[in-house]
Coordinates of N, CA and C in Angstrom, one line a residue:
X1 N 91.0 78.8 178.1 CA 90.4 79.7 177.1 C 91.1 79.4 175.7
X2 N 90.4 79.3 174.7 CA 90.9 79.0 173.4 C 91.6 80.3 172.8
X3 N 92.5 80.1 171.8 CA 93.1 81.3 171.2 C 92.1 82.2 170.6
X4 N 91.1 81.6 170.0 CA 90.0 82.4 169.4 C 89.3 83.3 170.4
X5 N 89.0 82.8 171.6 CA 88.4 83.5 172.6 C 89.3 84.6 173.2
X6 N 90.6 84.3 173.3 CA 91.6 85.2 173.8 C 91.7 86.4 172.8
X7 N 91.6 86.1 171.5 CA 91.7 87.2 170.5 C 90.4 88.1 170.6
X8 N 89.3 87.5 170.8 CA 88.0 88.3 170.9 C 88.1 89.1 172.2
X9 N 88.6 88.6 173.3 CA 88.7 89.4 174.5 C 89.7 90.5 174.4
X10 N 90.8 90.3 173.7 CA 91.8 91.3 173.5 C 91.2 92.4 172.6
X11 N 90.4 92.1 171.6 CA 89.8 93.1 170.7 C 88.8 93.9 171.5
X12 N 88.0 93.2 172.4 CA 87.0 93.9 173.2 C 87.7 94.9 174.2
X13 N 88.8 94.4 174.8 CA 89.5 95.3 175.7 C 90.1 96.5 174.9
X14 N 90.7 96.3 173.8 CA 91.3 97.3 173.0 C 90.2 98.4 172.6
X15 N 89.1 97.9 172.1 CA 88.0 98.8 171.7 C 87.5 99.6 172.9
X16 N 87.3 99.0 174.0 CA 86.8 99.7 175.2 C 87.9 100.8 175.6
X17 N 89.1 100.4 175.6 CA 90.2 101.4 176.0 C 90.3 102.5 175.0
X18 N 90.1 102.2 173.7 CA 90.1 103.3 172.7 C 88.9 104.3 172.9
X19 N 87.8 103.8 173.2 CA 86.6 104.6 173.5 C 86.9 105.5 174.7
X20 N 87.5 104.9 175.8 CA 87.8 105.7 177.0 C 88.8 106.8 176.7
X21 N 89.9 106.4 175.9 CA 90.9 107.3 175.6 C 90.4 108.5 174.8
X22 N 89.5 108.2 173.8 CA 88.9 109.3 173.0 C 88.1 110.3 173.9
X23 N 87.3 109.8 174.8 CA 86.5 110.7 175.7 C 87.5 111.4 176.6
X24 N 88.5 110.7 177.2 CA 89.4 111.4 178.1 C 90.2 112.5 177.4
X25 N 90.7 112.2 176.2 CA 91.5 113.2 175.6 C 90.7 114.4 175.2
X26 N 89.4 114.2 174.8 CA 88.5 115.4 174.5 C 88.3 116.2 175.8
X27 N 88.0 115.6 176.9 CA 87.8 116.3 178.1 C 89.1 117.0 178.6
X28 N 90.2 116.4 178.4 CA 91.5 117.0 178.8 C 91.9 118.2 177.9
X29 N 91.6 118.1 176.7 CA 91.9 119.2 175.7 C 90.8 120.3 175.8
X30 N 89.7 120.0 176.4 CA 88.7 121.0 176.5 C 87.8 121.1 175.2
X31 N 87.9 120.0 174.5 CA 87.1 120.0 173.2 C 85.7 119.4 173.6
X32 N 84.7 120.1 173.2 CA 83.3 119.6 173.5 C 82.9 118.7 172.4
X33 N 82.5 117.5 172.7 CA 82.0 116.5 171.7 C 80.5 116.9 171.5
X34 N 80.0 116.6 170.2 CA 78.6 116.9 170.0 C 77.8 115.8 170.7
X35 N 76.5 116.1 170.8 CA 75.6 115.2 171.5 C 75.7 113.8 170.8
X36 N 75.7 113.8 169.5 CA 75.8 112.6 168.8 C 77.0 111.8 169.1
X37 N 78.2 112.5 169.1 CA 79.4 111.8 169.4 C 79.5 111.2 170.8
X38 N 78.9 111.9 171.8 CA 78.9 111.4 173.1 C 78.0 110.2 173.2
X39 N 76.8 110.2 172.5 CA 75.9 109.1 172.5 C 76.6 107.9 171.8
X40 N 77.3 108.2 170.7 CA 78.0 107.1 170.0 C 79.0 106.4 170.9
X41 N 79.8 107.1 171.6 CA 80.8 106.5 172.5 C 80.1 105.7 173.6
X42 N 79.0 106.3 174.2 CA 78.3 105.5 175.2 C 77.7 104.3 174.7
X43 N 76.9 104.4 173.6 CA 76.2 103.2 173.1 C 77.1 102.1 172.6
X44 N 78.2 102.5 171.9 CA 79.1 101.5 171.4 C 79.8 100.8 172.6
X45 N 80.2 101.5 173.6 CA 80.8 100.9 174.8 C 79.9 100.0 175.5
X46 N 78.6 100.4 175.7 CA 77.6 99.5 176.3 C 77.4 98.2 175.5
X47 N 77.3 98.3 174.2 CA 77.2 97.1 173.3 C 78.4 96.2 173.4
X48 N 79.6 96.8 173.5 CA 80.8 95.9 173.6 C 80.8 95.2 174.9
X49 N 80.4 95.9 176.0 CA 80.4 95.2 177.3 C 79.4 94.2 177.4
X50 N 78.2 94.4 176.8 CA 77.1 93.5 176.9 C 77.3 92.3 175.9
X51 N 77.6 92.5 174.7 CA 77.6 91.5 173.6 C 79.0 91.1 173.2
X52 N 80.0 91.8 173.5 CA 81.4 91.5 173.1 C 81.8 92.2 171.8
X53 N 80.8 92.8 171.1 CA 81.1 93.6 169.9 C 79.9 94.5 169.7
X54 N 80.2 95.5 168.9 CA 79.2 96.6 168.8 C 78.3 96.5 167.5
X55 N 78.4 95.5 166.8 CA 77.6 95.4 165.5 C 77.1 94.0 165.4
X56 N 75.9 93.8 164.8 CA 75.2 92.6 164.7 C 75.5 91.8 163.4
X57 N 75.6 92.6 162.3 CA 75.8 92.0 161.0 C 77.3 91.6 160.8
X58 N 77.6 90.3 160.7 CA 79.0 89.8 160.5 C 79.7 90.4 159.3
X59 N 78.9 90.8 158.3 CA 79.5 91.3 157.1 C 80.1 92.7 157.2
X60 N 79.7 93.4 158.4 CA 80.2 94.8 158.6 C 81.5 94.9 159.3
X61 N 82.0 93.8 159.7 CA 83.3 93.8 160.4 C 84.0 92.5 160.4
X62 N 85.2 92.5 160.7 CA 86.0 91.2 160.7 C 85.6 90.3 161.8
X63 N 85.7 89.0 161.6 CA 85.4 88.1 162.7 C 86.4 88.3 163.9
X64 N 85.9 88.4 165.1 CA 86.7 88.5 166.2 C 87.0 90.0 166.6
X65 N 86.5 90.9 165.8 CA 86.7 92.3 166.1 C 85.5 92.9 166.8
X66 N 85.7 93.9 167.7 CA 84.7 94.5 168.5 C 84.0 95.6 167.8
X67 N 84.6 96.3 166.8 CA 84.1 97.4 166.1 C 83.9 97.1 164.6
X68 N 82.9 97.6 164.0 CA 82.8 97.5 162.5 C 83.7 98.5 161.9
X69 N 83.9 98.4 160.6 CA 84.8 99.3 159.9 C 84.4 100.7 160.0
X70 N 83.1 101.0 159.9 CA 82.6 102.4 160.0 C 82.7 102.9 161.4
X71 N 82.4 102.0 162.4 CA 82.6 102.4 163.8 C 84.0 102.8 164.1
X72 N 84.9 102.0 163.6 CA 86.3 102.3 163.8 C 86.7 103.6 163.1
X73 N 86.2 103.9 162.0 CA 86.5 105.2 161.3 C 85.9 106.3 162.1
X74 N 84.7 106.2 162.6 CA 84.1 107.3 163.4 C 84.9 107.5 164.6
X75 N 85.4 106.5 165.3 CA 86.2 106.6 166.5 C 87.5 107.3 166.2
X76 N 88.1 107.1 165.0 CA 89.3 107.8 164.6 C 89.0 109.3 164.4
X77 N 87.9 109.6 163.8 CA 87.5 111.0 163.6 C 87.3 111.7 164.9
X78 N 86.6 111.0 165.9 CA 86.4 111.6 167.2 C 87.7 111.8 167.9
X79 N 88.6 110.9 167.8 CA 89.9 111.0 168.4 C 90.7 112.1 167.8
X80 N 90.7 112.3 166.5 CA 91.4 113.4 165.8 C 90.8 114.7 166.3
X81 N 89.5 114.8 166.4 CA 88.8 116.0 166.9 C 89.3 116.3 168.3
X82 N 89.4 115.3 169.1 CA 89.8 115.5 170.5 C 91.3 116.0 170.6
X83 N 92.1 115.6 169.7 CA 93.5 116.0 169.6 C 93.7 117.4 169.0
X84 N 92.6 117.9 168.4 CA 92.7 119.2 167.8 C 93.1 119.1 166.3
X85 N 93.2 117.9 165.8 CA 93.6 117.8 164.4 C 92.4 117.9 163.5
X86 N 92.6 118.4 162.3 CA 91.5 118.4 161.3 C 91.4 117.0 160.7
X87 N 90.1 116.5 160.8 CA 89.9 115.2 160.2 C 90.2 115.1 158.7
X88 N 90.7 114.0 158.2 CA 90.9 113.8 156.8 C 89.6 113.7 156.1
X89 N 89.4 114.4 155.0 CA 88.2 114.2 154.2 C 88.3 113.0 153.3
X90 N 87.3 112.2 153.4 CA 87.3 110.9 152.6 C 86.3 111.0 151.5
X91 N 86.7 110.6 150.4 CA 85.8 110.5 149.2 C 85.2 111.9 148.8
X92 N 85.8 112.9 149.2 CA 85.3 114.3 148.8 C 86.1 114.7 147.6
X93 N 85.5 115.5 146.8 CA 86.2 116.1 145.6 C 87.1 117.2 146.1
X94 N 88.2 117.3 145.4 CA 89.2 118.3 145.7 C 88.6 119.7 145.3
X95 N 88.9 120.7 146.0 CA 88.4 122.0 145.6 C 89.3 122.5 144.5
X96 N 88.8 123.5 143.8 CA 89.5 124.1 142.6 C 90.9 124.6 143.0
X97 N 91.0 125.2 144.2 CA 92.3 125.7 144.7 C 93.3 124.6 144.9
X98 N 92.9 123.5 145.5 CA 93.9 122.5 145.8 C 94.4 121.7 144.6
X99 N 93.6 121.8 143.5 CA 94.1 121.1 142.3 C 95.2 121.9 141.5
X100 N 95.3 123.2 141.8 CA 96.3 124.0 141.0 C 97.7 123.8 141.5

């Protein structure tokens, strides 16, 4: 197996493990995932197992990676929700109270 293929397989395994960990930690903590989040974890996992990665457009993710940038971000948000952490707001304007 070439180093390139080894890297792709490692990325595939890491992404699948991260998806499983997110679901397990949500179940263990008693946090109910929304229907969309459950479908997201299922469909991304199926695409990774079938195709080796979860996105078709090579411009949406790095070569050799299993998840696109946005899929990785959503996975982090789901993992934070499962841990009971409040997700970080991105690109949102600060409220008037937080600016003072």
